[in-house]
PDB file of C-alpha atoms and ligand atoms in Angstrom:
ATOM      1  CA  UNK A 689     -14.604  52.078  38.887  1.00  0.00           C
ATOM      2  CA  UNK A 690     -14.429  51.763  35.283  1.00  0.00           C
ATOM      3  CA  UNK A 691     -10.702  51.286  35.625  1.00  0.00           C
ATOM      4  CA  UNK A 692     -11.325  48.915  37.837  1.00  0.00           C
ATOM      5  CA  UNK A 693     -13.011  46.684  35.836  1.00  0.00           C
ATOM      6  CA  UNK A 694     -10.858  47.610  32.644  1.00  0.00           C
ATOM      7  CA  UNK A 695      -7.887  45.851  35.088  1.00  0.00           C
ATOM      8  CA  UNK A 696     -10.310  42.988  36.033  1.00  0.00           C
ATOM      9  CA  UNK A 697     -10.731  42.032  32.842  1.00  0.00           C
ATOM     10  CA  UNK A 698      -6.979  42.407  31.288  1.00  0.00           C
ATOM     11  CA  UNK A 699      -6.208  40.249  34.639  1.00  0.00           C
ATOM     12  CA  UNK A 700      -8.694  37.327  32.950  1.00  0.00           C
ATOM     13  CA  UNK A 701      -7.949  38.151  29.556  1.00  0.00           C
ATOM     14  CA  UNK A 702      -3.916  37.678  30.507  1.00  0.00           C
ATOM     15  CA  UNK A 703      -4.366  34.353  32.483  1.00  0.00           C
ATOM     16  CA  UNK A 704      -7.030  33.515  29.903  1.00  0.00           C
ATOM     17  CA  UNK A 705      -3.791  33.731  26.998  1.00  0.00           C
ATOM     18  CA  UNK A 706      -2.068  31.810  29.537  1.00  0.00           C
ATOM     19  CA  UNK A 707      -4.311  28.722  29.810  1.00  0.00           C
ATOM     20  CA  UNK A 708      -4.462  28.751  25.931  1.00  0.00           C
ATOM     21  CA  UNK A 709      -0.733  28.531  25.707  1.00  0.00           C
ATOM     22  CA  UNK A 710      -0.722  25.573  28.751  1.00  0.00           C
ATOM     23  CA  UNK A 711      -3.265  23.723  26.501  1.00  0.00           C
ATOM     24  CA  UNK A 712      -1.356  24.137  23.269  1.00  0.00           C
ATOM     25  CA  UNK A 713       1.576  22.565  24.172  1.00  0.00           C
ATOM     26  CA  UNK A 714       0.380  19.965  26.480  1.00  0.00           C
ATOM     27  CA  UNK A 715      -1.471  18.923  22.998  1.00  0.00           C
ATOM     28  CA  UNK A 716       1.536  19.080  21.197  1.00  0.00           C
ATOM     29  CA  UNK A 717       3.639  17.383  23.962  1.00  0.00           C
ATOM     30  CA  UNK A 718       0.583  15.012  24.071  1.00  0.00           C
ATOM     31  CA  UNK A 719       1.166  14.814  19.422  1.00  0.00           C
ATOM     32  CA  UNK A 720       4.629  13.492  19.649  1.00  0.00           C
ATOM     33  CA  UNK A 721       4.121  10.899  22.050  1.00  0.00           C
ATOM     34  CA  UNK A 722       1.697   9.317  19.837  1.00  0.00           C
ATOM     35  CA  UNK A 723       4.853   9.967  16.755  1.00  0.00           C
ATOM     36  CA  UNK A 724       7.400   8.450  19.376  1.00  0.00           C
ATOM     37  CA  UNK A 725       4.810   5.405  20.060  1.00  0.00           C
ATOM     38  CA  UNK A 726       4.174   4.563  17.089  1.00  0.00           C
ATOM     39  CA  UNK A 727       7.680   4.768  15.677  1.00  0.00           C
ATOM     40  CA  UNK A 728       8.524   2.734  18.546  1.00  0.00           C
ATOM     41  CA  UNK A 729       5.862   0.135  17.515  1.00  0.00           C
ATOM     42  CA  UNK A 730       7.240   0.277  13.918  1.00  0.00           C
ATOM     43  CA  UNK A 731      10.421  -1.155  15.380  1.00  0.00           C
ATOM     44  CA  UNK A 732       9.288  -3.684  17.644  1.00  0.00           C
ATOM     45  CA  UNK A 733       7.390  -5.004  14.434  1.00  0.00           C
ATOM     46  CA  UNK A 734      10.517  -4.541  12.605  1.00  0.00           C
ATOM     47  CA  UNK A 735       8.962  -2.600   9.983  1.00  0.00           C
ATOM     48  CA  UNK A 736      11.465  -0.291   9.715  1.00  0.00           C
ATOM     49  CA  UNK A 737      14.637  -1.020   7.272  1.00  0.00           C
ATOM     50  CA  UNK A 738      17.906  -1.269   8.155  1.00  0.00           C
ATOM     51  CA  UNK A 739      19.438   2.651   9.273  1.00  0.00           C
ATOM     52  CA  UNK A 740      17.463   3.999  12.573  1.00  0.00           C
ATOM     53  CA  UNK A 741      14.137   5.634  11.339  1.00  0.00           C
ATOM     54  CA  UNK A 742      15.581   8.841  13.013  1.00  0.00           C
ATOM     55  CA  UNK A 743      18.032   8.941  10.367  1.00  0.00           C
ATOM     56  CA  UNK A 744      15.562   8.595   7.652  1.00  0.00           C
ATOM     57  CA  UNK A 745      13.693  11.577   9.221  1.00  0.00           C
ATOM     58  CA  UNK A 746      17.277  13.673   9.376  1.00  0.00           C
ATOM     59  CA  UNK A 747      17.737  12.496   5.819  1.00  0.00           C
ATOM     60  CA  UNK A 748      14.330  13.832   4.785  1.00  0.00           C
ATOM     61  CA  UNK A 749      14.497  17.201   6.617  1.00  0.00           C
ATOM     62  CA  UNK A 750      18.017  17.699   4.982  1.00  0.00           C
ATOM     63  CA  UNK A 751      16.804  16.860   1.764  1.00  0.00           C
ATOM     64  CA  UNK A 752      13.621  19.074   2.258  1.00  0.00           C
ATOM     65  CA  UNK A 753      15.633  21.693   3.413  1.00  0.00           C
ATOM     66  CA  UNK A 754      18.220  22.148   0.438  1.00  0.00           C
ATOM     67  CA  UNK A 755      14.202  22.081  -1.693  1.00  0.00           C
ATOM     68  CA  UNK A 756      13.540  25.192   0.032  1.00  0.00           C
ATOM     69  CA  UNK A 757      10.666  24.115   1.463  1.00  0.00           C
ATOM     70  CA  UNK A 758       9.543  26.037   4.777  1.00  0.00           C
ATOM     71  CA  UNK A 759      10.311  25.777   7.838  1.00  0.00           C
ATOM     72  CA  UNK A 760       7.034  25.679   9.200  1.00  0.00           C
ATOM     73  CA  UNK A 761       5.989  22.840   6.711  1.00  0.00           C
ATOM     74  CA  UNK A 762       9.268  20.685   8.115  1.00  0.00           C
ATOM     75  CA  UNK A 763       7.374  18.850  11.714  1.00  0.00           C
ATOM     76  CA  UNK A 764       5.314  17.918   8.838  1.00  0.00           C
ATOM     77  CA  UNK A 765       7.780  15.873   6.481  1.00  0.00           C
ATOM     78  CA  UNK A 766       9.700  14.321   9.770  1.00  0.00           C
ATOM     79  CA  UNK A 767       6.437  12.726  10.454  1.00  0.00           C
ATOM     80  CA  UNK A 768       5.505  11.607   7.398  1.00  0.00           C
ATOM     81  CA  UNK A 769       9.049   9.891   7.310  1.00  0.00           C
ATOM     82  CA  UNK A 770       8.926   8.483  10.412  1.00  0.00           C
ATOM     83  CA  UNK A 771       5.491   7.242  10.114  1.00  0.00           C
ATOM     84  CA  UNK A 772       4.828   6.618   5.902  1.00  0.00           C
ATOM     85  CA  UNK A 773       4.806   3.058   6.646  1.00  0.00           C
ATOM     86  CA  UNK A 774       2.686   2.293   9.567  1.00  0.00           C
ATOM     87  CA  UNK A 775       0.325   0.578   7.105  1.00  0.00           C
ATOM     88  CA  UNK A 776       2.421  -2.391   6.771  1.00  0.00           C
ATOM     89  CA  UNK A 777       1.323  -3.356  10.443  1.00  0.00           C
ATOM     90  CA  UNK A 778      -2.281  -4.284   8.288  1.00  0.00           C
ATOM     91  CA  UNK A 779      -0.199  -6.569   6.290  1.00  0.00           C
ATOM     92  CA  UNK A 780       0.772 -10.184   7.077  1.00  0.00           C
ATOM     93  CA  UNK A 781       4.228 -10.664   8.437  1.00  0.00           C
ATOM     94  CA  UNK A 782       4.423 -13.798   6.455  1.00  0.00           C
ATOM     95  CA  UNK A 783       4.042 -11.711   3.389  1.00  0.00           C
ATOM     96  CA  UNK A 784       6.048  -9.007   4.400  1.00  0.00           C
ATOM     97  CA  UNK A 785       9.113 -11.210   5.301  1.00  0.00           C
ATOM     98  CA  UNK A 786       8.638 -13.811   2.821  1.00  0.00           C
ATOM     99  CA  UNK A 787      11.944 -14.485   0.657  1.00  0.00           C
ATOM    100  CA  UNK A 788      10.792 -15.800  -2.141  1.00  0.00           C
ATOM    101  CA  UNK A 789       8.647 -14.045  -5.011  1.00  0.00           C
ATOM    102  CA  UNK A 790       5.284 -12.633  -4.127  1.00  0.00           C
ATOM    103  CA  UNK A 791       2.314 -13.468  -5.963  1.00  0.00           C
ATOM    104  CA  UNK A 792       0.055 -10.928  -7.494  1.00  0.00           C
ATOM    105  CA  UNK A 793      -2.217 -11.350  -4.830  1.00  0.00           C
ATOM    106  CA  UNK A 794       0.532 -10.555  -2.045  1.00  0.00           C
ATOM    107  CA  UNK A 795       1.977  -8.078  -4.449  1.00  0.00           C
ATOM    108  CA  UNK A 796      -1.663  -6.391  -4.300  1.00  0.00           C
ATOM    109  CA  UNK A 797      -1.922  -6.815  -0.783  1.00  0.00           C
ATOM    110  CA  UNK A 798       1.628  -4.995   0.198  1.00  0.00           C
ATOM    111  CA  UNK A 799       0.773  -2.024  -2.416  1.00  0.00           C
ATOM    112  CA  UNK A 800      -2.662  -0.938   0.079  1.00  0.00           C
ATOM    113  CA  UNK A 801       0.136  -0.428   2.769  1.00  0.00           C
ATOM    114  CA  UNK A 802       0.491   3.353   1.315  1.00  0.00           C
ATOM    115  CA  UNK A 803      -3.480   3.694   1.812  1.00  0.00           C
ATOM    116  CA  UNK A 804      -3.720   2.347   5.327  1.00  0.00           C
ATOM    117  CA  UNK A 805      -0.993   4.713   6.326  1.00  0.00           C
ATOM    118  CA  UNK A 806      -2.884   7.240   5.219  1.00  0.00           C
ATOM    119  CA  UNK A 807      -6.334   6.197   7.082  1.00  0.00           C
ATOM    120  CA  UNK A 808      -4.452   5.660  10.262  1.00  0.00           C
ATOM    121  CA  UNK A 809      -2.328   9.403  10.280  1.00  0.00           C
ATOM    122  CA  UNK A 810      -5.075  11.345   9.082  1.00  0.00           C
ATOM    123  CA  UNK A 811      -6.867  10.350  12.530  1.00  0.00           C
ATOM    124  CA  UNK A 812      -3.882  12.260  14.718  1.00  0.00           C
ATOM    125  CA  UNK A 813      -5.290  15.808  14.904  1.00  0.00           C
ATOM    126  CA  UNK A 814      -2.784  18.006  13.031  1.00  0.00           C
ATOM    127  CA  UNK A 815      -1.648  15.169  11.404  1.00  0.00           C
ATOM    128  CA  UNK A 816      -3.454  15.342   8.006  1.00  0.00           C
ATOM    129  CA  UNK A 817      -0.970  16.825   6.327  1.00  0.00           C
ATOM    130  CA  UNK A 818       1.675  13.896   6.687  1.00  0.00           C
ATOM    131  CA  UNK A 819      -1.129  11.472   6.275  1.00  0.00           C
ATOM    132  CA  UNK A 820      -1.189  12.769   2.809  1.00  0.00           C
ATOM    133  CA  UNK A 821       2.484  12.558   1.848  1.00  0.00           C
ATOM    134  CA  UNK A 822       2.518   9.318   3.579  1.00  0.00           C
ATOM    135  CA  UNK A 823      -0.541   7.954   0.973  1.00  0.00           C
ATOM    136  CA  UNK A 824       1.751   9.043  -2.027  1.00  0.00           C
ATOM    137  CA  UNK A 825       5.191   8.135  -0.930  1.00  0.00           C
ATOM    138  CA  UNK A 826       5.594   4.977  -3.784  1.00  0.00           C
ATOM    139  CA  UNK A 827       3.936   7.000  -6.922  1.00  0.00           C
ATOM    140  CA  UNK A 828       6.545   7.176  -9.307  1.00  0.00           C
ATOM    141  CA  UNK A 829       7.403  10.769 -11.379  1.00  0.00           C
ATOM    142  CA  UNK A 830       6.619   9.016 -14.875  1.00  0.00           C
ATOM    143  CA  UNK A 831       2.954   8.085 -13.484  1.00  0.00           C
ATOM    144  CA  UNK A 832       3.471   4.056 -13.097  1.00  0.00           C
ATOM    145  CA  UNK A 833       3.636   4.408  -9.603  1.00  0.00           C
ATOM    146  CA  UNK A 834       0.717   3.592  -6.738  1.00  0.00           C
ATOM    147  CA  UNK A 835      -1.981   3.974  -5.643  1.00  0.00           C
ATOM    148  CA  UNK A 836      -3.210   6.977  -7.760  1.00  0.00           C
ATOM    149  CA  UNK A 837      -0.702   7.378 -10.379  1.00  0.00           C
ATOM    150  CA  UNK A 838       0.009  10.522  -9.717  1.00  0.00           C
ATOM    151  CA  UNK A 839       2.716  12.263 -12.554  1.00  0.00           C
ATOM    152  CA  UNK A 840       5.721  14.582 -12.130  1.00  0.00           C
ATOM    153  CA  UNK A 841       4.675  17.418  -9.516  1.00  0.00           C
ATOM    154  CA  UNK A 842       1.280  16.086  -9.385  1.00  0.00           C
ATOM    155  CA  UNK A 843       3.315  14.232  -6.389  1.00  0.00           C
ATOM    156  CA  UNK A 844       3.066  16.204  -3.229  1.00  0.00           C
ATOM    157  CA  UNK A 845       7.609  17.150  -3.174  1.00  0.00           C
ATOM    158  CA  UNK A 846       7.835  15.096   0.795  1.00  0.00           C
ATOM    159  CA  UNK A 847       6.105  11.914  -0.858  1.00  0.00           C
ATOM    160  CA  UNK A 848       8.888  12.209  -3.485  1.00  0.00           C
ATOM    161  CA  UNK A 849      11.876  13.055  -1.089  1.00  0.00           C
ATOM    162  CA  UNK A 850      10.691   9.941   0.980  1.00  0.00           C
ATOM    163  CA  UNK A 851      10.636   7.918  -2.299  1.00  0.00           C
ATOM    164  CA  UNK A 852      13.997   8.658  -2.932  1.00  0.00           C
ATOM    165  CA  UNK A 853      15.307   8.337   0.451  1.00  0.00           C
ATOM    166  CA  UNK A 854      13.364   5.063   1.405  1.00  0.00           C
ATOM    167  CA  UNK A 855      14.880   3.926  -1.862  1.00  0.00           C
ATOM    168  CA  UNK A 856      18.082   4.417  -1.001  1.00  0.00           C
ATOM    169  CA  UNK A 857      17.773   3.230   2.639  1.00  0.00           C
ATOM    170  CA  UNK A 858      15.825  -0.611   1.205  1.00  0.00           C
ATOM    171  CA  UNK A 859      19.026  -0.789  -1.222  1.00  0.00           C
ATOM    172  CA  UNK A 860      21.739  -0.599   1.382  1.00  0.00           C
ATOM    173  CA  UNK A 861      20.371  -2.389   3.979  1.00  0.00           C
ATOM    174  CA  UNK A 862      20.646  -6.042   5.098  1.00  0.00           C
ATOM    175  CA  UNK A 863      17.661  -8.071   4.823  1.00  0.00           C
ATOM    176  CA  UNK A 864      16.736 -11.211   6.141  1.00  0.00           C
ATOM    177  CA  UNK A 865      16.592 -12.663   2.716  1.00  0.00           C
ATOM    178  CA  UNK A 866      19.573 -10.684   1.275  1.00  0.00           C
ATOM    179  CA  UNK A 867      22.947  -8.636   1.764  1.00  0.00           C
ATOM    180  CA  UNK A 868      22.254  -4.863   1.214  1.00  0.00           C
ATOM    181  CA  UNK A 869      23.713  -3.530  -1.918  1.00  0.00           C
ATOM    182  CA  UNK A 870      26.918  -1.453  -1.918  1.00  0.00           C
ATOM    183  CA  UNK A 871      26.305   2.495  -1.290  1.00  0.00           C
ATOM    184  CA  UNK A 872      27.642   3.414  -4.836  1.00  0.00           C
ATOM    185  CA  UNK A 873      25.556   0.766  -6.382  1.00  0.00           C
ATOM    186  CA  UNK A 874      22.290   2.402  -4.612  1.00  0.00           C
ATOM    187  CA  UNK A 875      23.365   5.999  -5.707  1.00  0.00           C
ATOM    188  CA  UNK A 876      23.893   4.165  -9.360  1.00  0.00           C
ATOM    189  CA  UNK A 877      20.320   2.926  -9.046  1.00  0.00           C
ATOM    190  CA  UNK A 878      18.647   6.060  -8.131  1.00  0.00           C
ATOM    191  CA  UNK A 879      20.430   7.923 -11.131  1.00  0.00           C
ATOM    192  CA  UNK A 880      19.581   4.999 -13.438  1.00  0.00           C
ATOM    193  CA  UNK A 881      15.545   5.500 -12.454  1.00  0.00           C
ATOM    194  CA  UNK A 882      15.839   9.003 -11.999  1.00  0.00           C
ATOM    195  CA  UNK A 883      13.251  11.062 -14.753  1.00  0.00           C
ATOM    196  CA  UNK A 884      10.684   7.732 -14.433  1.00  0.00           C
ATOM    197  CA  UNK A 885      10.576   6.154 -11.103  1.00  0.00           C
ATOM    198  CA  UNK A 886      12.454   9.480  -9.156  1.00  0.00           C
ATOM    199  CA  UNK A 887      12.609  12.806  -9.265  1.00  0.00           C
ATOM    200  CA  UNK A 888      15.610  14.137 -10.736  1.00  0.00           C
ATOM    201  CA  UNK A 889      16.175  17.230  -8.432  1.00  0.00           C
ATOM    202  CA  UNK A 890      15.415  15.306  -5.663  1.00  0.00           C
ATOM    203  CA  UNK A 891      18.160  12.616  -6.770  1.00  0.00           C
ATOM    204  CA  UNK A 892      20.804  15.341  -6.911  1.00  0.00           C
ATOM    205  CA  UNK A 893      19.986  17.376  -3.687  1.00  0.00           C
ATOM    206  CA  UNK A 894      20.040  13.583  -1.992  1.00  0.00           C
ATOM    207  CA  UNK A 895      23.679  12.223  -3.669  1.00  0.00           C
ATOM    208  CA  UNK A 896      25.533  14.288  -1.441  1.00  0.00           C
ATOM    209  CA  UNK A 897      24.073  12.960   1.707  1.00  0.00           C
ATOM    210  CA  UNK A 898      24.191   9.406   0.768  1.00  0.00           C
ATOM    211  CA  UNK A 899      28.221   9.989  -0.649  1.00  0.00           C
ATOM    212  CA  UNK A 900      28.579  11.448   3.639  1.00  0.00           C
ATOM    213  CA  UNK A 901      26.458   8.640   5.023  1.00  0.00           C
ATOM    214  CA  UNK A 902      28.735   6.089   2.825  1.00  0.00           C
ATOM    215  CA  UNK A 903      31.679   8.137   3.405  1.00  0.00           C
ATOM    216  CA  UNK A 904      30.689   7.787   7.775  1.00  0.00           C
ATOM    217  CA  UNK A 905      29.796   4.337   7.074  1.00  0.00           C
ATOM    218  CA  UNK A 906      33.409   3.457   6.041  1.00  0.00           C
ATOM    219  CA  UNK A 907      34.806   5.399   8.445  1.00  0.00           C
ATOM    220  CA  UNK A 908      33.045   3.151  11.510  1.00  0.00           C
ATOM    221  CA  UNK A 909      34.109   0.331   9.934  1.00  0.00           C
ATOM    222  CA  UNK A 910      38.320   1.652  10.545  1.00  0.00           C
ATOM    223  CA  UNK A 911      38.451   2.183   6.490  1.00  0.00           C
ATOM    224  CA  UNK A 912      38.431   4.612   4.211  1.00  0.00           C
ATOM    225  CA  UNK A 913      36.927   5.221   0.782  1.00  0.00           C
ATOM    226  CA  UNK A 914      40.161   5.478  -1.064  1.00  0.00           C
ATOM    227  CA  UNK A 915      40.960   2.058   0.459  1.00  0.00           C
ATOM    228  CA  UNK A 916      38.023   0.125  -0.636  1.00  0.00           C
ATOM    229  CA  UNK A 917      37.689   1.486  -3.905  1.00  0.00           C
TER     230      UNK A 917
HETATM  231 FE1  LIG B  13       6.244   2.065   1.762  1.00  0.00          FE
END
């Protein structure tokens, strides 16, 4: 009798484990939809610069990865660099696009993008974490950055690997209003600011990846590096 019940109950307890496991990754399945959706509405707005956001993401976990940061930490940072501009969609387009020089006001207006990021992730449950890096990804290492002024490695390390990386993306890419720069140039830039607006170890774990994406870049194109230097 007693066994009986004993078997009852590890019956229910067993489909009981079950249903929790069916739950947790329908929510999960259910999570990155809403990272897919929104990365898709990103696009459509054209928010995202010039390489494929995916790439930005690969960048960030390859970066993050040669930091030594965990593995369990890294669905955290290929959200946050999917997703650490979704604020922009509360700024004007005619701001966002304009060619000519902002005005302070404008200027003001594009640096809340940062904080509306933040108050839209930290609504995804299980999300909070990115929201966070996604709130500090333009502070700069010497403290001049926004919107807290957060110092050195005051900055959580994924809101400075996506400053870096972003960087490096907004330099080499074609904008409406101008040519993107050349990939040496951008590397040139993020060694020239690295120490104030970068960090420096983030710089040098990142060089080698831009050197391959400029090195695949050239490639595509039916050239080679030794050829267009
Ligand atoms: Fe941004």
């Amino acid at each position: 009798m007693i066994a009986g019940i004993g078997d009852l109950m590890s019956g229910q307890t067993s489909s009981l484990v079950l249903r929790i496991k069916e739950l947790e990754e329908q929510h999960l399945a259910f999570r990155n939809s809403l990272v897919c959706a929104f990365n898709q509405m990103l696009d459509l707005k054209d928010i995202n610069t010039g390489v494929h956001s995916t790439r930005l993401a690969e960048w960030a976990l390859r970066v993050a990865r040669k930091m030594d940061m965990p593995e369990e930490r890294l669905y955290q940072v290929e959200v946050a660099a999917l997703l650490h501009d979704i604020g922009k969609i509360g700024v004007p387009d005619a701001i966002l696009k304009k060619s000519g020089p902002l005005t302070p006001e404008e200027r003001a207006l594009i640096n809340r993008h940062p904080e509306y990021s933040w108050s839209i992730l930290r609504l995804f449950p299980g999300l909070e974490e990115a929201s966070l890096y996604a709130l500090h990804h333009h502070e700069s290492v010497d403290g001049t950055g926004y919107p807290a002024g957060l110092k050195g490695n005051d900055i959580p390390m994924v809101s400075r690997i996506i400053c870096v990386i972003d960087a490096f993306d907004a330099m080499v890419s074609n904008r409406c209003y101008r040519q993107g720069l050349p990939h040496s140039e951008a590397i040139a830039r993020l060694l020239r600011s690295s120490g104030t607006q970068f960090d420096r170890d983030i710089v040098q774990a990142f060089i080698p990846i831009a050197e391959q994406e400029a090195a695949d870049v050239f490639a595509a194109a039916g050239t080679s590096m030794s050829a267009a230097l």
